[in-house]
CSV table of C-alpha atoms in Angstrom, one decimal:
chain,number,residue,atom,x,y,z
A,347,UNK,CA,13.1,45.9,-5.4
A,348,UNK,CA,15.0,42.7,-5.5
A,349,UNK,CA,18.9,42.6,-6.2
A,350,UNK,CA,19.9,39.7,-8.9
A,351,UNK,CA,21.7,38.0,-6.2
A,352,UNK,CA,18.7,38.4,-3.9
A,353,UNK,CA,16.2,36.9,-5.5
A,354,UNK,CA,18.2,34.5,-6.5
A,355,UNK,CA,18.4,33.1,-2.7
A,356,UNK,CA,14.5,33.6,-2.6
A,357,UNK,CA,13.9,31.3,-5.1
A,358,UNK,CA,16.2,28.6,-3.1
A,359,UNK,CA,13.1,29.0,-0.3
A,360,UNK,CA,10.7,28.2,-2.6
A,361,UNK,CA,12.6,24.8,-3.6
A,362,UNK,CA,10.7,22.3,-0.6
A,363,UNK,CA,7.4,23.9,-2.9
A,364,UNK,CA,8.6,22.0,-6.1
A,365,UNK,CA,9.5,19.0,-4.2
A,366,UNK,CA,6.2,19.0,-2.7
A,367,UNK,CA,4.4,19.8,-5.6
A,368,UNK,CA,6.4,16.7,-7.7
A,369,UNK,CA,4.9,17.5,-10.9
A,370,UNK,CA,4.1,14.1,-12.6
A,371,UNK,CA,5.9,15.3,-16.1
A,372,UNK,CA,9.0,16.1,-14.7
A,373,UNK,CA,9.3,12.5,-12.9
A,374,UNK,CA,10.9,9.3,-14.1
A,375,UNK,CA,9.2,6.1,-12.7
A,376,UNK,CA,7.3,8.3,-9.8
A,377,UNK,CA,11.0,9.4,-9.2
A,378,UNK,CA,11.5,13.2,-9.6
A,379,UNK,CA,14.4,15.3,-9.6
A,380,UNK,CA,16.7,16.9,-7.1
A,381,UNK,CA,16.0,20.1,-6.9
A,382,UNK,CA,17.8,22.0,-4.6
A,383,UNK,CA,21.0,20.7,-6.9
A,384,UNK,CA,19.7,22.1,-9.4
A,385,UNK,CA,19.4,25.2,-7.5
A,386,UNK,CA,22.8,24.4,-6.1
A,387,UNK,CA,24.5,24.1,-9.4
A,388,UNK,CA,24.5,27.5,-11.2
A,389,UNK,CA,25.6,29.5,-7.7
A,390,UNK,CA,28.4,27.3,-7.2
A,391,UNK,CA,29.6,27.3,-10.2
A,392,UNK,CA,29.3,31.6,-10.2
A,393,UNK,CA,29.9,32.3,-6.8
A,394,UNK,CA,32.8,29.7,-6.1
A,395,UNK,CA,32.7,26.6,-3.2
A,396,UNK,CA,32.1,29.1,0.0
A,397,UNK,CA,29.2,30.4,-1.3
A,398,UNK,CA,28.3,26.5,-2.6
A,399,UNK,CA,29.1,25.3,0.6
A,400,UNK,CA,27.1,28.0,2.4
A,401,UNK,CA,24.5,27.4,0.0
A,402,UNK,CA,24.3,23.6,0.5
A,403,UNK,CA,24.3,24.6,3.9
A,404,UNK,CA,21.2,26.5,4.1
A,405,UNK,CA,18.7,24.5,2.0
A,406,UNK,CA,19.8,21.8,3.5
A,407,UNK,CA,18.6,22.8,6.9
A,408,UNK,CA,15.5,24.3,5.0
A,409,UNK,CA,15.0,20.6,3.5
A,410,UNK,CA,15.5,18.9,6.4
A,411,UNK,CA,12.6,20.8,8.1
A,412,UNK,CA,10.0,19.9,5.9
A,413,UNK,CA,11.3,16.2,5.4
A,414,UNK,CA,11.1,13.1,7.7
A,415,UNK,CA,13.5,12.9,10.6
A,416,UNK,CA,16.4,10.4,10.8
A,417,UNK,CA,18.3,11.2,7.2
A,418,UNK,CA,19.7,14.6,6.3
A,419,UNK,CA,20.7,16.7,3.5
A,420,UNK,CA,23.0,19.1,4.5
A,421,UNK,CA,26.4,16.9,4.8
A,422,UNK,CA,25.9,16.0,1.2
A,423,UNK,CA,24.6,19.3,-0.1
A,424,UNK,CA,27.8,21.2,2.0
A,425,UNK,CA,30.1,18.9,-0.2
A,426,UNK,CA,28.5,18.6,-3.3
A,427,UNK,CA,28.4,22.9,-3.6
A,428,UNK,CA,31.7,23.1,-2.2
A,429,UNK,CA,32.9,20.5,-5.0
A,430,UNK,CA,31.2,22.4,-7.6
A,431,UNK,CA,32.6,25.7,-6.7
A,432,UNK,CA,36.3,24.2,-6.8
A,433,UNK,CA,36.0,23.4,-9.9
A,434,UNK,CA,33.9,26.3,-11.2
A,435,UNK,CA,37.7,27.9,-10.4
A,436,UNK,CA,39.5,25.9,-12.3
A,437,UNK,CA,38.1,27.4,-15.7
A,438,UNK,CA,34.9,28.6,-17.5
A,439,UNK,CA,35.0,25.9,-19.8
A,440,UNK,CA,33.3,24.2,-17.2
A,441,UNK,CA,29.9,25.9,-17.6
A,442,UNK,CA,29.2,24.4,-21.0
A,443,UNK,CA,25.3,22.4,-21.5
A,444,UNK,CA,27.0,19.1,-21.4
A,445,UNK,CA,29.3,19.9,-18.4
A,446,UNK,CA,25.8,21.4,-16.6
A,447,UNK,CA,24.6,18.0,-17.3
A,448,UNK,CA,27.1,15.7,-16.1
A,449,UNK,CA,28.1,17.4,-13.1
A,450,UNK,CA,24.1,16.8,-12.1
A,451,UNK,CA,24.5,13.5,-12.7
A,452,UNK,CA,27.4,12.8,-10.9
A,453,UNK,CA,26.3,15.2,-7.7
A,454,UNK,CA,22.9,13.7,-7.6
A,455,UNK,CA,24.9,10.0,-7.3
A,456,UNK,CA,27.0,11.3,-4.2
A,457,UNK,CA,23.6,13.0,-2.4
A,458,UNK,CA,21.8,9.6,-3.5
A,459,UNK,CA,24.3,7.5,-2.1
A,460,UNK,CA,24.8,9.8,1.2
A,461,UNK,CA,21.0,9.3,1.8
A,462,UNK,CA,20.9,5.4,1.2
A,463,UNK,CA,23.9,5.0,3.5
A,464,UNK,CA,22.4,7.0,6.2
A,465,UNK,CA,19.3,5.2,5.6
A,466,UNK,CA,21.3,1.9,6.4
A,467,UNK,CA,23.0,3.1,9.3
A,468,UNK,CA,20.6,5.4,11.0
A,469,UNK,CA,17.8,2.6,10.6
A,470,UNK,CA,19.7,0.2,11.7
A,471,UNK,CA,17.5,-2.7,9.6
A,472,UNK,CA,18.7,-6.0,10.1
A,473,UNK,CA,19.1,-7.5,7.0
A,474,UNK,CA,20.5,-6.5,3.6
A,475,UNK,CA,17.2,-6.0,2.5
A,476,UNK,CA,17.8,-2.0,1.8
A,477,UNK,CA,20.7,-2.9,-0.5
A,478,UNK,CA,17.8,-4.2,-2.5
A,479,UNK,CA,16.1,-2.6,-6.3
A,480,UNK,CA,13.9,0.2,-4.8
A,481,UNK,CA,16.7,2.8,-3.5
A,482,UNK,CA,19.2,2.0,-6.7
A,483,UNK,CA,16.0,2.7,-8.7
A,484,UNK,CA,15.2,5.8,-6.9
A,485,UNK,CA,19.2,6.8,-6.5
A,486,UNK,CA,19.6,6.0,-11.0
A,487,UNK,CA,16.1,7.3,-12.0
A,488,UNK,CA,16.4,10.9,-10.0
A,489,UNK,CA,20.2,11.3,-11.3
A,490,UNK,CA,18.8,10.8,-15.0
A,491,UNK,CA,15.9,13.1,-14.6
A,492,UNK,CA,18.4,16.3,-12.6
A,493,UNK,CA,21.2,15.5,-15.6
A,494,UNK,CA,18.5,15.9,-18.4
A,495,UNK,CA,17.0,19.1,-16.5
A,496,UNK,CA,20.2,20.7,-15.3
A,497,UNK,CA,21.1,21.7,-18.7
A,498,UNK,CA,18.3,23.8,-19.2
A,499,UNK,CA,17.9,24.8,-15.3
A,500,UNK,CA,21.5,26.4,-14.8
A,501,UNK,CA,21.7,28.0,-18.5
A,502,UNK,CA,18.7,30.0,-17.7
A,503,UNK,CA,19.4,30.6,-13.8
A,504,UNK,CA,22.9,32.0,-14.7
A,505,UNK,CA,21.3,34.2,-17.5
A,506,UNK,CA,18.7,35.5,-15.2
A,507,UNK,CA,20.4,35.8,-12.0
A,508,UNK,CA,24.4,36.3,-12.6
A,509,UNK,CA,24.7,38.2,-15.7
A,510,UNK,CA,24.1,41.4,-15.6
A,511,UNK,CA,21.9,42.6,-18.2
A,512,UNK,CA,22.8,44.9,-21.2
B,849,UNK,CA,-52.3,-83.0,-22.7
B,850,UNK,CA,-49.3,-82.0,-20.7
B,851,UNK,CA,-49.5,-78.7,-22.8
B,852,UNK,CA,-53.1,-77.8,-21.7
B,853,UNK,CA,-52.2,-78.7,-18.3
B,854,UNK,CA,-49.4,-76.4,-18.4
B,855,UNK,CA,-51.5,-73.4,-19.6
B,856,UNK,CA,-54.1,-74.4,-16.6
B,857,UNK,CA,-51.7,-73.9,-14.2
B,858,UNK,CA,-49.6,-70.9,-15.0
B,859,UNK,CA,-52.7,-69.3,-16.4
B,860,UNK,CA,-52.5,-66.0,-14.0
B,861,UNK,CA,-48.6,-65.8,-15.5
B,862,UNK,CA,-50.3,-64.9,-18.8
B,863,UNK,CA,-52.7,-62.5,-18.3
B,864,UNK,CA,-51.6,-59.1,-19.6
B,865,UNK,CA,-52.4,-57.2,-16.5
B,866,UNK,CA,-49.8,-58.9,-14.4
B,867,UNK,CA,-47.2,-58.2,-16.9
B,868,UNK,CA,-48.5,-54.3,-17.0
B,869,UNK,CA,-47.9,-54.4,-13.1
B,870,UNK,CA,-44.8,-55.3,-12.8
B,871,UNK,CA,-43.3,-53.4,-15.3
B,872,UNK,CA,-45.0,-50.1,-13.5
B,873,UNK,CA,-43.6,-51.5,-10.0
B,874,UNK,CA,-39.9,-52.1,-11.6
B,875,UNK,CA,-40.6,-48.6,-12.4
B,876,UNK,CA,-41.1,-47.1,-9.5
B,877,UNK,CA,-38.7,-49.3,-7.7
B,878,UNK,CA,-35.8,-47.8,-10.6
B,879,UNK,CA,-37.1,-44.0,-9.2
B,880,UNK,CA,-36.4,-45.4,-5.9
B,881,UNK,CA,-33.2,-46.6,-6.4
B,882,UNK,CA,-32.5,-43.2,-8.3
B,883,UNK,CA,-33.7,-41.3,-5.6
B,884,UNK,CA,-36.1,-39.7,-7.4
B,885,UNK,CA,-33.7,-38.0,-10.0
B,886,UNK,CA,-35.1,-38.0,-13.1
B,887,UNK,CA,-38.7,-36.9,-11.7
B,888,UNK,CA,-36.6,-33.9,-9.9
B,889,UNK,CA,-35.3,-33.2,-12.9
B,890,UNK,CA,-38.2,-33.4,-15.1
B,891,UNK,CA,-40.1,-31.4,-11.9
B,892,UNK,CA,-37.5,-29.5,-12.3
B,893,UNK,CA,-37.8,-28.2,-16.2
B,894,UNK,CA,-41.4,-28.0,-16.0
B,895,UNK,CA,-41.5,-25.6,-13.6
B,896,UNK,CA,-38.8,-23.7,-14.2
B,897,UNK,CA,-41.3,-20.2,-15.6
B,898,UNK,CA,-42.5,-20.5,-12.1
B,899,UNK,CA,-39.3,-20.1,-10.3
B,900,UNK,CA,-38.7,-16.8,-8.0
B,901,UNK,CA,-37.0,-14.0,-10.1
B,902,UNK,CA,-34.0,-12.2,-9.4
B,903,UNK,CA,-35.9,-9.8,-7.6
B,904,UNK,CA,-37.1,-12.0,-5.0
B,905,UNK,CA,-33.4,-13.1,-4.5
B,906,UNK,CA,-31.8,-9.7,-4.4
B,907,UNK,CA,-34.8,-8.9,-1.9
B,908,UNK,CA,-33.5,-11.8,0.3
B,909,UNK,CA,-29.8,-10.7,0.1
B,910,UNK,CA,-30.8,-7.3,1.6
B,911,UNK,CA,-32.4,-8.6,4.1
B,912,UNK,CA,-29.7,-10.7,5.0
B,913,UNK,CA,-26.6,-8.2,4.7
B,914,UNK,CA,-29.4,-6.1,7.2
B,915,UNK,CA,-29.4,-8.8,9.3
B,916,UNK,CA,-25.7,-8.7,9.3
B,917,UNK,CA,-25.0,-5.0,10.0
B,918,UNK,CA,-27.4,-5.1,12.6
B,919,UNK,CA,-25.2,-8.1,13.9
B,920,UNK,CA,-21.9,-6.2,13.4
B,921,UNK,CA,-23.2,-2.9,15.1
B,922,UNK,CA,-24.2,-4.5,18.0
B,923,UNK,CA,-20.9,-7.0,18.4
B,924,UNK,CA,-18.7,-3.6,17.9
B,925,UNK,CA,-20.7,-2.1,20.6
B,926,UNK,CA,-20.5,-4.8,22.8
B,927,UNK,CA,-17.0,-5.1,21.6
B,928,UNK,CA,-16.4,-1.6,22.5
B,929,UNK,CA,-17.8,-1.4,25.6
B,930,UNK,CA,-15.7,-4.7,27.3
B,931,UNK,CA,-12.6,-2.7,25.3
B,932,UNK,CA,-13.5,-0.1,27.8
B,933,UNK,CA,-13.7,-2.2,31.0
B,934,UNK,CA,-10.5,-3.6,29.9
B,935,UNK,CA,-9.1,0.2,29.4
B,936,UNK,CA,-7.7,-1.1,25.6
B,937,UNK,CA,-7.6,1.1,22.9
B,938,UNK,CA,-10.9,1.6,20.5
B,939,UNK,CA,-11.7,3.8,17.7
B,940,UNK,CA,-14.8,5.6,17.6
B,941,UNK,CA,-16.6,7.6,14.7
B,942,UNK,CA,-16.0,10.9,16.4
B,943,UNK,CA,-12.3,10.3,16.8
B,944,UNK,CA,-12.1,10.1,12.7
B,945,UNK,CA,-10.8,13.0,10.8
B,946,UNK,CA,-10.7,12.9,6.7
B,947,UNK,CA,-7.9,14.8,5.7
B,948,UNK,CA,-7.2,15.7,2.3
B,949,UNK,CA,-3.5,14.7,0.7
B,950,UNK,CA,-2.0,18.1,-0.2
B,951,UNK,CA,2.1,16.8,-1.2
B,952,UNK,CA,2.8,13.3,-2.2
B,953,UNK,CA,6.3,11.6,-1.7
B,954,UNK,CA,5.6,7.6,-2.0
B,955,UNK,CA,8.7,7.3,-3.7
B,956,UNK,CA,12.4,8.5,-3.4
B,957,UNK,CA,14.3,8.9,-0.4
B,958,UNK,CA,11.5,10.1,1.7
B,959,UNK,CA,8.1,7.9,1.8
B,960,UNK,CA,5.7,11.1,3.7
B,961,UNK,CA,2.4,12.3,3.0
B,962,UNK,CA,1.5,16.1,3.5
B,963,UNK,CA,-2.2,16.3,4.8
B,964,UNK,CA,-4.2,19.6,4.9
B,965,UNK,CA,-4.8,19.3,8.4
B,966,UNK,CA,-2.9,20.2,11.6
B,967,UNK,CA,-2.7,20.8,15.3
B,968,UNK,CA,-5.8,22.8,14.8
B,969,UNK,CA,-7.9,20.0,14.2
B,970,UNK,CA,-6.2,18.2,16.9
B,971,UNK,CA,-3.9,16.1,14.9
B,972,UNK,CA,-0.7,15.2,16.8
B,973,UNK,CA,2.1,13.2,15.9
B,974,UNK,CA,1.9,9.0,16.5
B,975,UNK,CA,-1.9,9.6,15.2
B,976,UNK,CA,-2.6,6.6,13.2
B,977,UNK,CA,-3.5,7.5,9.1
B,978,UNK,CA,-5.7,5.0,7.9
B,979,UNK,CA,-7.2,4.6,3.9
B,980,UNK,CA,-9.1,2.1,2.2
B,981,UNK,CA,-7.4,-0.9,2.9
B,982,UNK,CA,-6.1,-0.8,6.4
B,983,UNK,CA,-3.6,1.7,7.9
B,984,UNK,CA,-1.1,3.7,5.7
B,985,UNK,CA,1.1,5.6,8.0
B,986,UNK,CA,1.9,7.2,11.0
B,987,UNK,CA,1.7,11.3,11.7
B,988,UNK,CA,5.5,12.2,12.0
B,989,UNK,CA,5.1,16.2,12.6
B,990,UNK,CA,2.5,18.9,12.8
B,991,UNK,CA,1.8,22.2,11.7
B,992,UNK,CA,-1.2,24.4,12.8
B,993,UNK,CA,-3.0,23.5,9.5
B,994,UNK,CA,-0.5,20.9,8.0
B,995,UNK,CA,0.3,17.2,8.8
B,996,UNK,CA,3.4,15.4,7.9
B,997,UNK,CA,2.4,11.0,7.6
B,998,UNK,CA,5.3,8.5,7.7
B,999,UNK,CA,4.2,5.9,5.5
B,1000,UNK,CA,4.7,2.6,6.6
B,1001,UNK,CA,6.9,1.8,4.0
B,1002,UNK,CA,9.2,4.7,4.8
B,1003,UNK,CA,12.6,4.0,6.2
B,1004,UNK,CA,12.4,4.4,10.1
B,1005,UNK,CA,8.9,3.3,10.1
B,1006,UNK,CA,8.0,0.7,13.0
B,1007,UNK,CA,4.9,-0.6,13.8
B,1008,UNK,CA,4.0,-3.1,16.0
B,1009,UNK,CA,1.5,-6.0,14.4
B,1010,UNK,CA,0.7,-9.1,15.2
B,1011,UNK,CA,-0.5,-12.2,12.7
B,1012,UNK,CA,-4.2,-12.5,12.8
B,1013,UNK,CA,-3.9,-17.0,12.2
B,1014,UNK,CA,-1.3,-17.5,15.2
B,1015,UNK,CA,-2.2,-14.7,17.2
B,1016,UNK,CA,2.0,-14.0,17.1
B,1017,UNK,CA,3.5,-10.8,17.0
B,1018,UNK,CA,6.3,-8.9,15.2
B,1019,UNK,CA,7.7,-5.9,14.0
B,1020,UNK,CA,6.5,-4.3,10.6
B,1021,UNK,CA,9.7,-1.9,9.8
B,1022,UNK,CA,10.0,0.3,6.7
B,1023,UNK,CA,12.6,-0.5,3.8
B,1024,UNK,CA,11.5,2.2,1.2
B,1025,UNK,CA,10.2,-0.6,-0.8
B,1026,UNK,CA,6.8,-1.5,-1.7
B,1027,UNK,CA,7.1,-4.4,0.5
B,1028,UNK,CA,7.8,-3.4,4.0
B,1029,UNK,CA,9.9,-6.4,6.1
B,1030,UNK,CA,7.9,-8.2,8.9
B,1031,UNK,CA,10.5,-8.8,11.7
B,1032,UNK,CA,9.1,-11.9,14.2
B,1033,UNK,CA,10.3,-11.8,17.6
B,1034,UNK,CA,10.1,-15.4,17.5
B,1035,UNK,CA,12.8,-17.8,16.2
B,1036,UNK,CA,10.2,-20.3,14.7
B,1037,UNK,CA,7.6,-17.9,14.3
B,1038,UNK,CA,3.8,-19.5,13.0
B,1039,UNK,CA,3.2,-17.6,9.6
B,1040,UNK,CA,2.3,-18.9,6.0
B,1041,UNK,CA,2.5,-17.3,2.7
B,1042,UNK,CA,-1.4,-15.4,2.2
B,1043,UNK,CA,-1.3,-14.4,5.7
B,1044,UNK,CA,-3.2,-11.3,7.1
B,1045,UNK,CA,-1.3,-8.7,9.4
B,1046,UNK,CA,-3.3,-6.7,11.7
B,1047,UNK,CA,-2.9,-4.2,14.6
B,1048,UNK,CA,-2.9,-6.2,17.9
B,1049,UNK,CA,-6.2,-6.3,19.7
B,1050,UNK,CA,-4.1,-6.0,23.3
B,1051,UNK,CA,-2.1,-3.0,21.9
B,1052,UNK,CA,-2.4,0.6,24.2
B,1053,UNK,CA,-0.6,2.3,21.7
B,1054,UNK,CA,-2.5,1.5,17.9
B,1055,UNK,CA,-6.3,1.2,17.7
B,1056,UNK,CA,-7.1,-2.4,17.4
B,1057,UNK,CA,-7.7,-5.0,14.4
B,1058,UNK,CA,-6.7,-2.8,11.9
B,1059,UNK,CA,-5.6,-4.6,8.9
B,1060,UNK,CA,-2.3,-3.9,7.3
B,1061,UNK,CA,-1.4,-6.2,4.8
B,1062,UNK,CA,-0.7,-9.8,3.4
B,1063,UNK,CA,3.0,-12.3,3.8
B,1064,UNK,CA,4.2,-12.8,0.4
B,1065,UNK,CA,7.7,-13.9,1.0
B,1066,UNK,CA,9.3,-15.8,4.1
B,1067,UNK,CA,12.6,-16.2,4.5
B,1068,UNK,CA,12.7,-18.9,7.5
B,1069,UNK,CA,16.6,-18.9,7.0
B,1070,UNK,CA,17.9,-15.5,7.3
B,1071,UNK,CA,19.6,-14.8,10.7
B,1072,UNK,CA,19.6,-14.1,13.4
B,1073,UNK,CA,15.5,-14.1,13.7
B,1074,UNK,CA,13.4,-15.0,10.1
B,1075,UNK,CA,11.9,-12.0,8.2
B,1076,UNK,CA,8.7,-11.8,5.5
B,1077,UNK,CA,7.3,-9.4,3.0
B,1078,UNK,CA,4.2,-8.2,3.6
B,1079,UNK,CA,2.2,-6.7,0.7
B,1080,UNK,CA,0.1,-3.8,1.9
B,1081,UNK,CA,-3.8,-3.5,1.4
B,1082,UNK,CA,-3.8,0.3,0.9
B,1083,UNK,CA,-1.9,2.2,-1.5
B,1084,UNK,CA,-0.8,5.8,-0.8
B,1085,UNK,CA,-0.1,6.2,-4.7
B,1086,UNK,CA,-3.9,6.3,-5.7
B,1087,UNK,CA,-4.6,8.2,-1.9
B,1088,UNK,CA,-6.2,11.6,-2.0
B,1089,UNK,CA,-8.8,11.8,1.2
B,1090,UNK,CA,-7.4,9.4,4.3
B,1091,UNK,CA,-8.4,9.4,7.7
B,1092,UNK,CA,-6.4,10.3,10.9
B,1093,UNK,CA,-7.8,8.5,14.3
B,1094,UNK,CA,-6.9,11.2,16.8
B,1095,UNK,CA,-6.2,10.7,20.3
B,1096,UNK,CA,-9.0,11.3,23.2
């Protein structure tokens, strides 16, 4: 009934659900991953950085309706699939397990740190205070726990979802 | 001669009974002076089978934490009905709603809650969430059968408290630490380390004296007003059933 491609974007509607859910064994320090990059990672790296950047665009505004007001998603989300999808162009030795795991890594930094300044400016809190353990603990443990899953995550979403089967 | 004479006259000196006397009056005198403490203490051990049990003492403290519920219902009554006259806020049993907590996000970038109950049941956002403890949030959004809490140690949470010693008030803002910051309004504000924060009695937004935490950290020096940490009493991470005081 569903196209590859199609349910593909259905399971990006279902990504608030996991971050709702939080299961306990998939979290570091109560910290769990980012999931809508790992959602994010496999179709920018198959579909190129419009269709990341779209991407990004649309959970995003998905995310941001079931989270708290005053920080948002979509800015970093936008970049972060755009980013992936230029270099998803520049070769395919780019969609190897490490790669999978380090591009995580480093895209769940630049979302982390795009939340934790907006946190800081939109709060406006008058003291240094937020610069403080708690958000470089949340920003370190939920890159760790997306690099180690992003591995397995994207192998098995591109298998499924952008290679056609034999 | 002089010896004989000598017996003659002190003769009442010698007799035994005299002797016997005195020694039972130093006695007594030495219990006086003592104020009786050896004889309490003997009283005290030789009667000791015949002390009341534990049952007669339990049967005392019931009767006594009784005493004091009837007390407290009838001050919070009381209490209620001047909070009327005055047109304050009050919180009353029917006003409660347990809600169960469906999605937990205590840590990371967002501090919410996701409770099983909505608009229908007449939740709307600014309802107060309280738990065990004292208050744990605020209701940021609403569904018709969903409700979204802001905890108080989220990021863009404020909440006005005041210090229940001084009777001064200040700010209680979100940092997504454990520790929310306590911001005074006061530039030599009255607060100690061990300090209890409340909701202010005089408030028309919260419902009154409802506690929210502990000081554990001043920093007197920081500029341009001081700042504490305040430790709160309830804990979202071990939260499954709060409450949510509606709005009449």
């Amino acid at each position: 009934m569903f196209t590859q491609k199609s349910s593909f974007i259905l399971l990006g509607a279902f990504i608030p659900f996991l971050y709702f859910l939080s299961p306990n064994w998939f979290e570091i320090e109560g910290v769990g991953p980012s999931w809508a990059l790992l959602w994010l990672l496999p179709l920018s790296l198959e579909k190129g950085p419009f269709a990341g950047a779209f991407g990004g665009l649309g959970l995003g505004l998905i995310l941001d309706g079931f989270f708290l007001d005053g920080v948002t998603n979509i800015p970093s989300l936008v970049f972060i699939g755009y980013v992936w999808g230029l270099l998803a162009l520049k070769g395919p030795s780019i969609k190897k397990s490490f790669n999978f795991g380090l591009l995580a890594f480093l895209g769940c930094l630049i979302n982390g740190l795009f939340l934790w300044a907006q946190n800081i400016i939109s709060f406006n809190i008058n003291s240094l205070i937020l610069f403080n353990a708690s958000m470089l603990h949340t920003l370190l443990a939920q890159s760790i726990i997306t690099a180690l899953i992003a591995p397995m995550s994207s192998s098995l979403l591109i298998l499924t979802f952008f290679r056609s089967k034999v | 001669m002089s010896l004989l004479r000598r017996d003659e006259t002190f003769r009442w000196w010698y007799k035994k009974k005299i002797w016997f006397w005195l020694i039972v009056l130093l006695a007594l005198n030495f219990i006086r002076i003592n104020q009786g403490y050896l004889l309490a203490d003997f009283y005290a051990l030789i009667s000791r089978p015949f002390w009341p049990s534990f049952a007669q003492k339990e049967w005392i403290k019931n009767g006594i934490n009784l005493e004091h519920k009837i007390r407290l219902d009838l001050i919070q009554k009381d209490n209620d009905r001047l909070r009327k006259l005055l047109s304050l806020k009050s919180i009353d049993d029917e006003n409660r709603i347990s809600a169960a907590v469906i999605s937990r996000n205590e840590k990371g970038f967002w501090n919410q809650l996701i409770l099983n109950k909505g608009t229908k049941n007449g939740i709307q956002s600014g309802n107060i969430v309280l738990a065990p403890g004292g208050i744990l949030g605020v209701i940021d959004g609403t569904t018709l059968t969903t409700s979204k809490v802001r905890l108080l140690t989220s990021p863009g949470s404020k909440v006005g408290v005041w210090i229940e010693r001084s009777k001064s008030h200040a700010v209680l803002v979100g940092t997504s630490n454990n520790r929310p910051q306590l911001n005074f309004l006061d530039k030599n504000p009255d607060v100690k380390i061990g300090d209890v924060i409340s909701t202010s009695p005089a408030s028309i937004l919260l419902p009154p004296n409802l506690t929210v935490g502990v000081v554990q950290f001043i920093d007197f020096d920081h500029l341009p007003a001081p700042y504490a940490l305040v430790q709160l009493l309830s804990n979202p991470e071990s939260m499954d059933w709060v409450q949510v005081i509606i709005s009449d």
